[in-house]
PDB file of C-alpha atoms in Angstrom:
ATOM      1  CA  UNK A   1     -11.397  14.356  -3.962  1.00 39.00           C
ATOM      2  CA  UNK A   2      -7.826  14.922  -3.495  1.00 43.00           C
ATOM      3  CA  UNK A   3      -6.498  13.285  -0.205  1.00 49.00           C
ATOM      4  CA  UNK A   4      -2.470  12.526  -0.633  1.00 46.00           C
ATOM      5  CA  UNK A   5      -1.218  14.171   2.118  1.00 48.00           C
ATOM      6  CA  UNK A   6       1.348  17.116   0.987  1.00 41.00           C
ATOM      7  CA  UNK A   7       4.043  14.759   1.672  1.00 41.00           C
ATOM      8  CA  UNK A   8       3.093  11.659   0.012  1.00 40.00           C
ATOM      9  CA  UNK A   9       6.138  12.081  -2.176  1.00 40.00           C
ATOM     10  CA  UNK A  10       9.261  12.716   0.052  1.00 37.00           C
ATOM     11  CA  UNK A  11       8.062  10.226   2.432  1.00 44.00           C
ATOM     12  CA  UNK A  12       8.992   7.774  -0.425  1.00 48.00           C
ATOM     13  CA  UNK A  13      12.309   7.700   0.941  1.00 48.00           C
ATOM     14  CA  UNK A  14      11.633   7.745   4.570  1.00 44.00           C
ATOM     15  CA  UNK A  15       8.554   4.686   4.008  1.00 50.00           C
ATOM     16  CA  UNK A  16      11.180   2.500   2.055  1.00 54.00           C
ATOM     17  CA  UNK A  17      13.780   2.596   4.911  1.00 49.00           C
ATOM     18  CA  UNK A  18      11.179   1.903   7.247  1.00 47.00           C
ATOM     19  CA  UNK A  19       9.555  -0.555   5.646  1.00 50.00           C
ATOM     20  CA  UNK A  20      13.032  -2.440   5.507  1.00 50.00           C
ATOM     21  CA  UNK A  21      13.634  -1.628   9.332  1.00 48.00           C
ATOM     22  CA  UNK A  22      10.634  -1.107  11.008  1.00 47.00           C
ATOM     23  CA  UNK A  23       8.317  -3.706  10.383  1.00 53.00           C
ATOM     24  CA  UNK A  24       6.418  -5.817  12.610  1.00 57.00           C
ATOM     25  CA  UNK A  25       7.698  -9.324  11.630  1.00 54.00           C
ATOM     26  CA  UNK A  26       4.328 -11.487  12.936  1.00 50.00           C
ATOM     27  CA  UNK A  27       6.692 -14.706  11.683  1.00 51.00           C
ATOM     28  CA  UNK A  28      10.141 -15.273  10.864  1.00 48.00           C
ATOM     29  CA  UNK A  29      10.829 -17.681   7.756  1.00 54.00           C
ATOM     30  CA  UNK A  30      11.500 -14.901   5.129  1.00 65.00           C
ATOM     31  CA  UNK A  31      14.531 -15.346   3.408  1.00 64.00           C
ATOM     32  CA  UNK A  32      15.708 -11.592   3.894  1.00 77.00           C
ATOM     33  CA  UNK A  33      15.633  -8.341   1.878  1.00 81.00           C
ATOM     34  CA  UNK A  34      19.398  -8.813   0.318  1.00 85.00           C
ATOM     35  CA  UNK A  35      17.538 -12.381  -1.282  1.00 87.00           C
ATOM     36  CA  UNK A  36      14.575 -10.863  -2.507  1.00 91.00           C
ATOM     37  CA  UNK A  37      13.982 -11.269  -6.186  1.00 95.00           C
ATOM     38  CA  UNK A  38      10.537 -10.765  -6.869  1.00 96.00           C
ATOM     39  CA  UNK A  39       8.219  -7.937  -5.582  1.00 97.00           C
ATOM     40  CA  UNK A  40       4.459  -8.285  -6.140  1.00 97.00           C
ATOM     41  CA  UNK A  41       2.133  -4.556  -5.295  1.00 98.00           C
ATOM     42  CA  UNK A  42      -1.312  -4.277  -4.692  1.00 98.00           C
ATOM     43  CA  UNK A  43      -2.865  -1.253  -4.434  1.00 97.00           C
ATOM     44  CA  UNK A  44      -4.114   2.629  -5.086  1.00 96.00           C
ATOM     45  CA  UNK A  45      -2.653   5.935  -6.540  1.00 94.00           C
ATOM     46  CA  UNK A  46       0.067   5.582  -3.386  1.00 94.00           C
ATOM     47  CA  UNK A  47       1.425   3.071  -4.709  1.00 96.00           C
ATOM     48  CA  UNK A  48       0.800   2.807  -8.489  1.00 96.00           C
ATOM     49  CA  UNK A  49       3.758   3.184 -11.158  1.00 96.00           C
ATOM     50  CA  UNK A  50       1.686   2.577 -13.993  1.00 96.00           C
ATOM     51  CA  UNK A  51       2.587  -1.531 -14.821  1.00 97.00           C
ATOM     52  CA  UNK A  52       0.556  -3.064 -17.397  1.00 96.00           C
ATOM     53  CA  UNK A  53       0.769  -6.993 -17.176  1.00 95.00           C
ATOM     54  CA  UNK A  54       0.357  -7.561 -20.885  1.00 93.00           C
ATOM     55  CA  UNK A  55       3.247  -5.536 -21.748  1.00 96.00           C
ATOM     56  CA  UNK A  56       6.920  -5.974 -21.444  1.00 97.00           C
ATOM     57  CA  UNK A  57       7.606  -8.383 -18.552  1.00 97.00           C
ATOM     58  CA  UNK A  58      10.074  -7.444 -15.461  1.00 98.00           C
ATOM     59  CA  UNK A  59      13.469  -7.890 -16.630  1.00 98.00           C
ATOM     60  CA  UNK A  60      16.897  -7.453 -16.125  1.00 97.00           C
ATOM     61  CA  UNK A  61      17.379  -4.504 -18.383  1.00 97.00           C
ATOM     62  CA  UNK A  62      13.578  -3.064 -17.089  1.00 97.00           C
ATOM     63  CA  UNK A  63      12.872  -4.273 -13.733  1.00 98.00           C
ATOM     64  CA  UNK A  64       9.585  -2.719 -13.905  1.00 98.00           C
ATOM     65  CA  UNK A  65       8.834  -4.197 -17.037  1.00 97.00           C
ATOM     66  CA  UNK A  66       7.247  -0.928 -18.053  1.00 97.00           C
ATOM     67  CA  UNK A  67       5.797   1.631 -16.089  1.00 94.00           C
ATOM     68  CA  UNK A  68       5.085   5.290 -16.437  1.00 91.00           C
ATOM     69  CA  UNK A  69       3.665   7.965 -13.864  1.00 90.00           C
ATOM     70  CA  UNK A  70       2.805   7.890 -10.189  1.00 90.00           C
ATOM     71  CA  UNK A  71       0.873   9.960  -8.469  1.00 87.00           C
ATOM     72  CA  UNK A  72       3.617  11.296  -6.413  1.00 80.00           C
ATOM     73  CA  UNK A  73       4.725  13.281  -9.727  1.00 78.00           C
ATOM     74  CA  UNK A  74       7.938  11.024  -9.324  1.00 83.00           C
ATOM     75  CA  UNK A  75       9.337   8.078  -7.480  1.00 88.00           C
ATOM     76  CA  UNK A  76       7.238   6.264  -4.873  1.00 90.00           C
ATOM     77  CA  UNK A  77       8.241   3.814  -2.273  1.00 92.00           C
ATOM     78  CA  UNK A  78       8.031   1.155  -4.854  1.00 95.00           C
ATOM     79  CA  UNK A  79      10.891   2.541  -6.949  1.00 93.00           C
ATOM     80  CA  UNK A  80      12.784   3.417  -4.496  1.00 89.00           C
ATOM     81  CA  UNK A  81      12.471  -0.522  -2.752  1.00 92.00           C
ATOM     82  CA  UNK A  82      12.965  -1.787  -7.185  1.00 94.00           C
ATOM     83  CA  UNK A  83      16.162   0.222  -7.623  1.00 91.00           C
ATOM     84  CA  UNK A  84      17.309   2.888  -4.897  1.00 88.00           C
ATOM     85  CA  UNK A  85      17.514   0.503  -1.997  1.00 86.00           C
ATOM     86  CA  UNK A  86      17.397  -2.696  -2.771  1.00 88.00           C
ATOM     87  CA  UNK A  87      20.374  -4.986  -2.207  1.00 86.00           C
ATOM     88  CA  UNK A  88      19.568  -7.658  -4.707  1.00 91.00           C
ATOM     89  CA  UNK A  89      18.082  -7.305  -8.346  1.00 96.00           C
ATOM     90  CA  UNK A  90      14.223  -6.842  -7.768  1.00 96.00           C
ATOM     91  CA  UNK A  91      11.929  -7.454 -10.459  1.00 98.00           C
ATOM     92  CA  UNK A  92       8.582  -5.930  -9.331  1.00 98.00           C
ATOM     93  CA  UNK A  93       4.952  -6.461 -10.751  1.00 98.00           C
ATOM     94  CA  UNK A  94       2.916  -3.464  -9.465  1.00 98.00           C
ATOM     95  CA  UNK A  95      -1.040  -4.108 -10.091  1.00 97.00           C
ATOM     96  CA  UNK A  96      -1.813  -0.893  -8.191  1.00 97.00           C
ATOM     97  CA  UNK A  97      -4.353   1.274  -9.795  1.00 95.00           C
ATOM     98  CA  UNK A  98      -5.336   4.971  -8.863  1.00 93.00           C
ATOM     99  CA  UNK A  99      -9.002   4.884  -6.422  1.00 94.00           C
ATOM    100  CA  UNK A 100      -8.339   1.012  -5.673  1.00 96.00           C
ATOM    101  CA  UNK A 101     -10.616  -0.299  -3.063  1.00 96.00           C
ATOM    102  CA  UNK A 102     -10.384  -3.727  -1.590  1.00 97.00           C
ATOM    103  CA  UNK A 103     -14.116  -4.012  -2.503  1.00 96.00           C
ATOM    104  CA  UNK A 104     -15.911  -1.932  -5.080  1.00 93.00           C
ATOM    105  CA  UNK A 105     -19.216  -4.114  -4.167  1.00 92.00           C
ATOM    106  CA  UNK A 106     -18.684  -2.617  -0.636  1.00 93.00           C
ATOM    107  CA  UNK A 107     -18.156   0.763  -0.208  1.00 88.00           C
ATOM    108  CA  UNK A 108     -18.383   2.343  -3.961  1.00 75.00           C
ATOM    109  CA  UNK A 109     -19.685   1.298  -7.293  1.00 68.00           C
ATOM    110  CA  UNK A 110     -18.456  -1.560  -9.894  1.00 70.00           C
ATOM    111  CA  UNK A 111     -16.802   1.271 -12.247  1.00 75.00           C
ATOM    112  CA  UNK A 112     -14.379   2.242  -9.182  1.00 83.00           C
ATOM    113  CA  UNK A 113     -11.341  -0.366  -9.549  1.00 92.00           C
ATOM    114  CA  UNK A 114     -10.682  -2.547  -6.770  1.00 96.00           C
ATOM    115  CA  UNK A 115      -8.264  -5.635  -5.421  1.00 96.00           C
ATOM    116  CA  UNK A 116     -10.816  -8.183  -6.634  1.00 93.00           C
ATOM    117  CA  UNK A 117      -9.868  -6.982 -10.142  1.00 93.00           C
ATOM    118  CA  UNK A 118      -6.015  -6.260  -9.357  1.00 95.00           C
ATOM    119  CA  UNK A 119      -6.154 -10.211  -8.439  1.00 95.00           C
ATOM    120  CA  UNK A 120      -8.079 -11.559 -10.533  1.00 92.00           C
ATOM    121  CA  UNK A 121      -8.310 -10.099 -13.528  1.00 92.00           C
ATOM    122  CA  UNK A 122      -5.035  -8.371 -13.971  1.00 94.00           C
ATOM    123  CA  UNK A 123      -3.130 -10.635 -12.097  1.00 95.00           C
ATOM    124  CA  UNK A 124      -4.337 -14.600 -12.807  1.00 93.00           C
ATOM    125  CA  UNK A 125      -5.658 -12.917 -15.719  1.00 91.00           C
ATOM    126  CA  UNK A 126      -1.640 -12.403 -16.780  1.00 93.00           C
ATOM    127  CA  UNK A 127      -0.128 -15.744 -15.212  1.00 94.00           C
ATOM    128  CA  UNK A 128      -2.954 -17.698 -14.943  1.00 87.00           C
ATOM    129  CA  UNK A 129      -1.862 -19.868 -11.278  1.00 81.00           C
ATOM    130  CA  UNK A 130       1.547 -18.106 -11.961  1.00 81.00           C
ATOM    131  CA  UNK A 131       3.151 -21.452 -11.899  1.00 81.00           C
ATOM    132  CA  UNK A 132       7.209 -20.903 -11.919  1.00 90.00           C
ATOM    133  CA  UNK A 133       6.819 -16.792 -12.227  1.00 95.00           C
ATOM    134  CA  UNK A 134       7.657 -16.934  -8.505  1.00 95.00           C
ATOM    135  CA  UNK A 135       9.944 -18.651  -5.913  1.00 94.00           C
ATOM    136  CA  UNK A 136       8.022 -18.330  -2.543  1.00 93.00           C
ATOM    137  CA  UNK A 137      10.794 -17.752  -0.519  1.00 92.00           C
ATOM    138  CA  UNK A 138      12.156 -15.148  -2.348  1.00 93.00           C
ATOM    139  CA  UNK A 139       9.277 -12.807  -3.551  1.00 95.00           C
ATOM    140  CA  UNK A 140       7.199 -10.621  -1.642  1.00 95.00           C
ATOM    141  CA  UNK A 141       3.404  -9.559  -2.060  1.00 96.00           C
ATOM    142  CA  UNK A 142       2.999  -6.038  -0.420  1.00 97.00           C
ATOM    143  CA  UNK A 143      -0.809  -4.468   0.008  1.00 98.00           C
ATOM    144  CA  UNK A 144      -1.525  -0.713   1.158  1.00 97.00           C
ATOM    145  CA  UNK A 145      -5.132  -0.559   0.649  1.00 97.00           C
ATOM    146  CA  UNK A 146      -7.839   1.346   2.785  1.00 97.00           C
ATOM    147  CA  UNK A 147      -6.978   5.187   2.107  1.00 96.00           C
ATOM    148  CA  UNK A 148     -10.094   5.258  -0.454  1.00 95.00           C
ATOM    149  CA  UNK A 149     -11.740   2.548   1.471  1.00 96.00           C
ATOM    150  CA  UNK A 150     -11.514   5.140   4.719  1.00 96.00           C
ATOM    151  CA  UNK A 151     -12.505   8.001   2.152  1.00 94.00           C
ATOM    152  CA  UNK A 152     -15.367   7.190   0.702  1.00 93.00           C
ATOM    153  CA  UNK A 153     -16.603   5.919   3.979  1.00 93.00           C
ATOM    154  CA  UNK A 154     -15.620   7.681   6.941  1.00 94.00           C
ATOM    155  CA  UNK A 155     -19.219   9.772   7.798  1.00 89.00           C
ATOM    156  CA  UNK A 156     -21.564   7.199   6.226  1.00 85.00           C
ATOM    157  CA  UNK A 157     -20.124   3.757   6.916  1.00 83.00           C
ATOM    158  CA  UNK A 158     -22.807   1.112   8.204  1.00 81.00           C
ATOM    159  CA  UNK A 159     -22.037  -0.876  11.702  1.00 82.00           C
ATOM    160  CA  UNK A 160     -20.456  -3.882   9.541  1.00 91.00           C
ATOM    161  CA  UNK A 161     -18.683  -2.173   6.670  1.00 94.00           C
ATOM    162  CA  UNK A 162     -15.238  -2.561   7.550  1.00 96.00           C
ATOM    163  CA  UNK A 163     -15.923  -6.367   9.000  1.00 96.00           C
ATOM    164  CA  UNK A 164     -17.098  -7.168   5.258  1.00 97.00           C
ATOM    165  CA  UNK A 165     -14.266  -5.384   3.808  1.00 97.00           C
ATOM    166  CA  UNK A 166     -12.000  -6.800   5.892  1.00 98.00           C
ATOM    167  CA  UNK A 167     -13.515 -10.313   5.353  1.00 98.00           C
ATOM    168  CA  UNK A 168     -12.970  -9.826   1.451  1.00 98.00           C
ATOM    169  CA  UNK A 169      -9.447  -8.506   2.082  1.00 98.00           C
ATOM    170  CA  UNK A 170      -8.825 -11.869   3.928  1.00 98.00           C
ATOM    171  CA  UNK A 171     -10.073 -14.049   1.414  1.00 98.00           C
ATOM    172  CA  UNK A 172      -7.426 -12.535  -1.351  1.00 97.00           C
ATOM    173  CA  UNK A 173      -5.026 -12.892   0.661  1.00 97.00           C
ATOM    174  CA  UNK A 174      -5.939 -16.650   0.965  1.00 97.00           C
ATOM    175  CA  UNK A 175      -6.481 -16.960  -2.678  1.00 96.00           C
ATOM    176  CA  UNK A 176      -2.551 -15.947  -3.147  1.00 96.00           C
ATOM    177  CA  UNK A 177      -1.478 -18.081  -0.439  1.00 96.00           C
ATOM    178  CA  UNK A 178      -3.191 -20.896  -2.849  1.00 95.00           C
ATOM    179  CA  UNK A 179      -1.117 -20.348  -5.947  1.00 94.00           C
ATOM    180  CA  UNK A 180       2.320 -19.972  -3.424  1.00 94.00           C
ATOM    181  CA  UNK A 181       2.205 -16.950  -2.333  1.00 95.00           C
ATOM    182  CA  UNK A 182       4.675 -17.264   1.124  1.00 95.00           C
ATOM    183  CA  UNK A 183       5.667 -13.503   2.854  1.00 95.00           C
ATOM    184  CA  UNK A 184       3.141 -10.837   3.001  1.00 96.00           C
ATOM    185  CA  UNK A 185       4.035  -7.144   3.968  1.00 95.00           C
ATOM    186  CA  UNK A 186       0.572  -4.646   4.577  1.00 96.00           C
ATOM    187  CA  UNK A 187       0.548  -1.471   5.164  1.00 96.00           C
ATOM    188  CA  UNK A 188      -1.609   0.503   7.805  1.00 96.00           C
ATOM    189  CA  UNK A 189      -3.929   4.025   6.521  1.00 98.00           C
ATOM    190  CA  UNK A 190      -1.677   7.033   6.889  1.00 96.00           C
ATOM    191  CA  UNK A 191      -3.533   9.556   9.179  1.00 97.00           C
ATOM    192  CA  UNK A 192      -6.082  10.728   6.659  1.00 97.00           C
ATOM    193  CA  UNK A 193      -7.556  13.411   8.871  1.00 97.00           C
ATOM    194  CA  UNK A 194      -4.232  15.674   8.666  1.00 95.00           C
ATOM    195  CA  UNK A 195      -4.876  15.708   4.499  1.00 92.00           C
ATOM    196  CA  UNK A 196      -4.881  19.675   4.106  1.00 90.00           C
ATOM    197  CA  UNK A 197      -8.948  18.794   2.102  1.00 89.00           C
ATOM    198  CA  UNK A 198      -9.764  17.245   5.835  1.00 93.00           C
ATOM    199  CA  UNK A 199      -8.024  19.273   8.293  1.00 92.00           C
ATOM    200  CA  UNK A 200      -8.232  22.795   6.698  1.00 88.00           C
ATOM    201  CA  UNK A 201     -11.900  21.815   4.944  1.00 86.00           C
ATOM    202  CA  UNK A 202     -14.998  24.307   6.047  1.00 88.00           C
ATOM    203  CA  UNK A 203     -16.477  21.215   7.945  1.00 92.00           C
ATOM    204  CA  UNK A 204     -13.184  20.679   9.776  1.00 92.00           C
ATOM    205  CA  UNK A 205     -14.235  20.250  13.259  1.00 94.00           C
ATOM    206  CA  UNK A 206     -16.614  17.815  12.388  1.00 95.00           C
ATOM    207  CA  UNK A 207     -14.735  15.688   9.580  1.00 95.00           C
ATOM    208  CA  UNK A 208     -11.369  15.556  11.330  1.00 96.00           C
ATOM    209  CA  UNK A 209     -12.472  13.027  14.423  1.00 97.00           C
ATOM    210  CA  UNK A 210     -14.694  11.425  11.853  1.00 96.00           C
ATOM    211  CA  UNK A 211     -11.828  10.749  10.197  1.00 97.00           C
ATOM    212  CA  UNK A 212      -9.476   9.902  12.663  1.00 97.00           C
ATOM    213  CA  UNK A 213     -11.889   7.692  14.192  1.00 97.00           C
ATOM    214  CA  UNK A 214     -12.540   6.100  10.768  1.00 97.00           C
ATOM    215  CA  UNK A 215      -8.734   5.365  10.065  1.00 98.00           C
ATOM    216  CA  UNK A 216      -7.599   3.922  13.257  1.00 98.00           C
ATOM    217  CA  UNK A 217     -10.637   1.654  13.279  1.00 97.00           C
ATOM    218  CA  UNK A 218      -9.653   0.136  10.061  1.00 98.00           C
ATOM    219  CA  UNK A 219      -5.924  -0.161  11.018  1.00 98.00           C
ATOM    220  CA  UNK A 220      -7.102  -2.029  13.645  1.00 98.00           C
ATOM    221  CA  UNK A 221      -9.199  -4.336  11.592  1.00 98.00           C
ATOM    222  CA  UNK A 222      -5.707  -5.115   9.686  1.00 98.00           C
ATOM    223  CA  UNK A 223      -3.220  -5.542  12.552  1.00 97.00           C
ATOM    224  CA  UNK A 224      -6.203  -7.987  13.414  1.00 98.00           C
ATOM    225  CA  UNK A 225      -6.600  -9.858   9.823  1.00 98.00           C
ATOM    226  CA  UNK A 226      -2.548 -10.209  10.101  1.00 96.00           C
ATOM    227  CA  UNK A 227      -2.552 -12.100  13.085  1.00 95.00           C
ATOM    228  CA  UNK A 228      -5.523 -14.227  12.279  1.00 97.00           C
ATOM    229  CA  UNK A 229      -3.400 -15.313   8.520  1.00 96.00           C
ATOM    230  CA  UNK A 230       0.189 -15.712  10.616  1.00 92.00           C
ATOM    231  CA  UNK A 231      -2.093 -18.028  12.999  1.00 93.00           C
ATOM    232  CA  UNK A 232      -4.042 -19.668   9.685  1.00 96.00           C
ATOM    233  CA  UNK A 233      -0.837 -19.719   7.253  1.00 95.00           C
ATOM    234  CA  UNK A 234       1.473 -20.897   9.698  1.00 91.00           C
ATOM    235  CA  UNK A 235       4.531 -21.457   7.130  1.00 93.00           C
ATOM    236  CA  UNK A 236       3.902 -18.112   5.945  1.00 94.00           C
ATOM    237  CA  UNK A 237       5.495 -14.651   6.673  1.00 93.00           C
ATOM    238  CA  UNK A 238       3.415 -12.085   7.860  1.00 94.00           C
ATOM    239  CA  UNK A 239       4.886  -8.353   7.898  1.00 93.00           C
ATOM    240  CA  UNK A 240       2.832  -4.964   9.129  1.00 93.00           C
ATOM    241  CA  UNK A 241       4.436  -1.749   8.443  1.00 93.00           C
ATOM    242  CA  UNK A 242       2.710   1.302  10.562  1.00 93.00           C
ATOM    243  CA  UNK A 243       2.501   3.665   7.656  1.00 93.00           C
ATOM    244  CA  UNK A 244       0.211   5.777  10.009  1.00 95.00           C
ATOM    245  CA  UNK A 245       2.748   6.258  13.059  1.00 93.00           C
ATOM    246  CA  UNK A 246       5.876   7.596   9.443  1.00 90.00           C
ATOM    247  CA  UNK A 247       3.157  10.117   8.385  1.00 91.00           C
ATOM    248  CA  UNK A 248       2.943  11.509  11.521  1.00 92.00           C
ATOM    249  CA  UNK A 249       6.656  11.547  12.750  1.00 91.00           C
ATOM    250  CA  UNK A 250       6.995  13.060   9.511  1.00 88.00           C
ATOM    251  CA  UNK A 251       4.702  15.879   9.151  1.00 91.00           C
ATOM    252  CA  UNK A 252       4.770  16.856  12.990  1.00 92.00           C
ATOM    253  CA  UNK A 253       9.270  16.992  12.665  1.00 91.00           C
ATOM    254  CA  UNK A 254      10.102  16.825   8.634  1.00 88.00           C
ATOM    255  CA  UNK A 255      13.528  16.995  10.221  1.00 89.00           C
ATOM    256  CA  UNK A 256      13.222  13.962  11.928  1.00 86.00           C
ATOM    257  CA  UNK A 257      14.024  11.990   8.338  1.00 79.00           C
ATOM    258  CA  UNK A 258      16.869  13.343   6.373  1.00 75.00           C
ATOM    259  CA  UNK A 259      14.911  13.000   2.976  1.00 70.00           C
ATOM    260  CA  UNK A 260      12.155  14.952   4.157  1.00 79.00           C
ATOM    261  CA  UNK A 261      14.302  17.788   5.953  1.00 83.00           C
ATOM    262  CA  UNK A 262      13.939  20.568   3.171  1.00 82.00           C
ATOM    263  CA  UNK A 263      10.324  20.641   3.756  1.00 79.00           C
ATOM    264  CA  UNK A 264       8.912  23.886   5.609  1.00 81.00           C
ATOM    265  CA  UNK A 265       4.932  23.363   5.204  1.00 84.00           C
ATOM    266  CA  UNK A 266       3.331  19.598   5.984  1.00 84.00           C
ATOM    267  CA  UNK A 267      -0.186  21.111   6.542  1.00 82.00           C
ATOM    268  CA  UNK A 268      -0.925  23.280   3.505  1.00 81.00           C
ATOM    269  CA  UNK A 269      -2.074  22.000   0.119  1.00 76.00           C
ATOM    270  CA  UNK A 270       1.445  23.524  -1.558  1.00 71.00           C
ATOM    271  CA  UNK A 271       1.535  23.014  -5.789  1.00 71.00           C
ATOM    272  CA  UNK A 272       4.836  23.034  -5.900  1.00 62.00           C
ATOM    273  CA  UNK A 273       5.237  19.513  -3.556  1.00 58.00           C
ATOM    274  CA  UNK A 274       3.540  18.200  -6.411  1.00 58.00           C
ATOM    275  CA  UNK A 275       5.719  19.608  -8.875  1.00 50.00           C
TER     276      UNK A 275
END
C-alpha cells in the first residue's frame, strides 16, 4: 500500500531546516551541527538512499559511499542534511530500507525488513563494535521509524502492541549506546491519516480517526522512550524532531515553507509529485 504523503519529497527541504532548528534538545552536550562529521540513518522508504555497507565506504570524494534511488524519486532529507545544508563535511551511513519496521516479530512477518536487521546485521554485521569508525561527539544516529509500524497496525493492533514495539525500539537504542553511540535525533510519524490512500479511501470515515488515533498514540510512546534514555544515558544527547506538526504546517499552507511554495494540491494522489 502506498502511504507517502504527496509531499514526502519537497518537504525534504523544509524537514532538513527544521530538523537543524526545531528540535527538541532533551540534553545539551552535542558538539553542534557545523562539527558534525559522521551521520548514522535508520530507517524506511522515507528515509532510504539506497547505501550498501559492503560497498564503497563514505568518503571524501563520495560522502555517501554509494547510494542510488529514494523513494522520493530524488533527494530526501538525508541528502539534503549530507551535502545541501550541512556546514561541515558529513560522511553518512544510511541503513534505511524500504517497509522497515522496528520489529518484524511484532507487527508483520520475518520477510518484512526491520531495525533488528538494519542493526545487527547490516550494521555490526559491517563494523563489527565499529571501534574507531566513529567519534561520539561528533556523529549522529538519526531514527524515523513507525510509518509502517502505524500502517500495518492501525485497525488491528492488540492492547500492548506499541508497548512491545516500543520496548524493542528501546533496547537498540541501548545496544548503540554500548558500542559509543553519544547524540540521538528521532523522528515522530507524519500524520498518516491525511495520505490521499487514507483520507480519500472508500472507508474514509472510518480509517481516518483510526488512523489518527493510531499515529499520535505511537508519537507519544516515543516522546516517552526519549525521555526515559536522556534520564538512563545521562551523558548522552537526546534530540526529537516533530515530523508530524512539518507535515501538517505544510500541507494545510505549502506557502508557509519557501521550498514547498510551488505546490497547488497536498491532498490528491498527483503522478507528477512523484515525477
Amino acid at each position: 500500500m502506498q502511504l507517502h504523503l504527496q509531499v514526502c519529497r519537497f518537504t525534504a527541504y523544509a524537514l532538513t531546516l527544521l530538523l537543524l532548528a526545531e528540535v527538541t534538545q532533551v540534553h545539551a552536550e552535542f558538539a553542534c551541527f557545523n562539527k558534525l562529521q559522521k551521520l548514522f540513518v535508520f530507517g524506511d522508504s522515507y528515509s532510504r538512499i539506497s547505501f550498501n555497507a559492503t560497498g564503497p565506504q563514505p568518503s571524501v570524494s563520495n560522502p555517501y559511499g554509494n547510494n542510488g534511488s529514494t523513494s522520493a524519486n530524488g533527494p530526501n532529507w538525508v541528502n539534503y542534511i549530507t551535502g545541501t545544508y550541512n556546514e561541515s563535511l558529513i560522511l553518512t551511513y544510511d541503513f534505511a530500507l524500504s517497509g522497515a519496521v522496528v520489529n518484524n516479530s511484532i507487527v508483520s512477518s520475518n520477510t518484512r525488513p526491520d531495525l533488528v536487521n538494519e542493526f545487527k546485521v547490516n550494521f555490526v554485521g559491517a563494523y563489527g563494535n565499529a571501534s574507531g569508525l566513529f567519534n561520539p561527539e561528533r556523529s549522529i544516529f538519526a531514527f524515523w521509524f513507525g510509518i509502517n509500524d502505524v500502517n500495518i497496525s492501525y485497525n488491528s493492533r492488540g492492547r500492548d502492541t506499541y508497548a512491545e514495539i516500543m520496548a524493542s525500539y528501546h533496547e537498540l537504542v541501548l545496544q548503540l549506546y554500548g558500542i559509543g553511540a553519544r547524540n540521538f535525533l528521532f523522528l515522530y510519524v507524519p500524520p498518516l491519516q491525511r495520505a490521499p490512500v487514507i483520507a480519500s479511501g472508500s472507508n474514509a470515515s472510518t480509517n481516518i480517526p483510526l488512523m489518527e488515533t493510531a499515529v499520535r498514540e505511537f508519537n507519544s510512546r516515543i516522546y516517552n522512550m526519549t525521555q526515559t534514555l536522556q534520564t538512563e544515558l545521562s551523558d548522552a544527547t537526546v534530540f526529537l524532531h516533530d515530523s508530524y506538526a512539518t507535515f501538517d504546517k505544510v500541507i494545510d499552507n505549502p506557502g508557509s515553507s519557501q521550498e514547498t511554495a510551488l505546490l497547488r494540491d497536498t491532498k490528491n494522489y498527483c503522478t507528477s509529485y512523484a515525477g
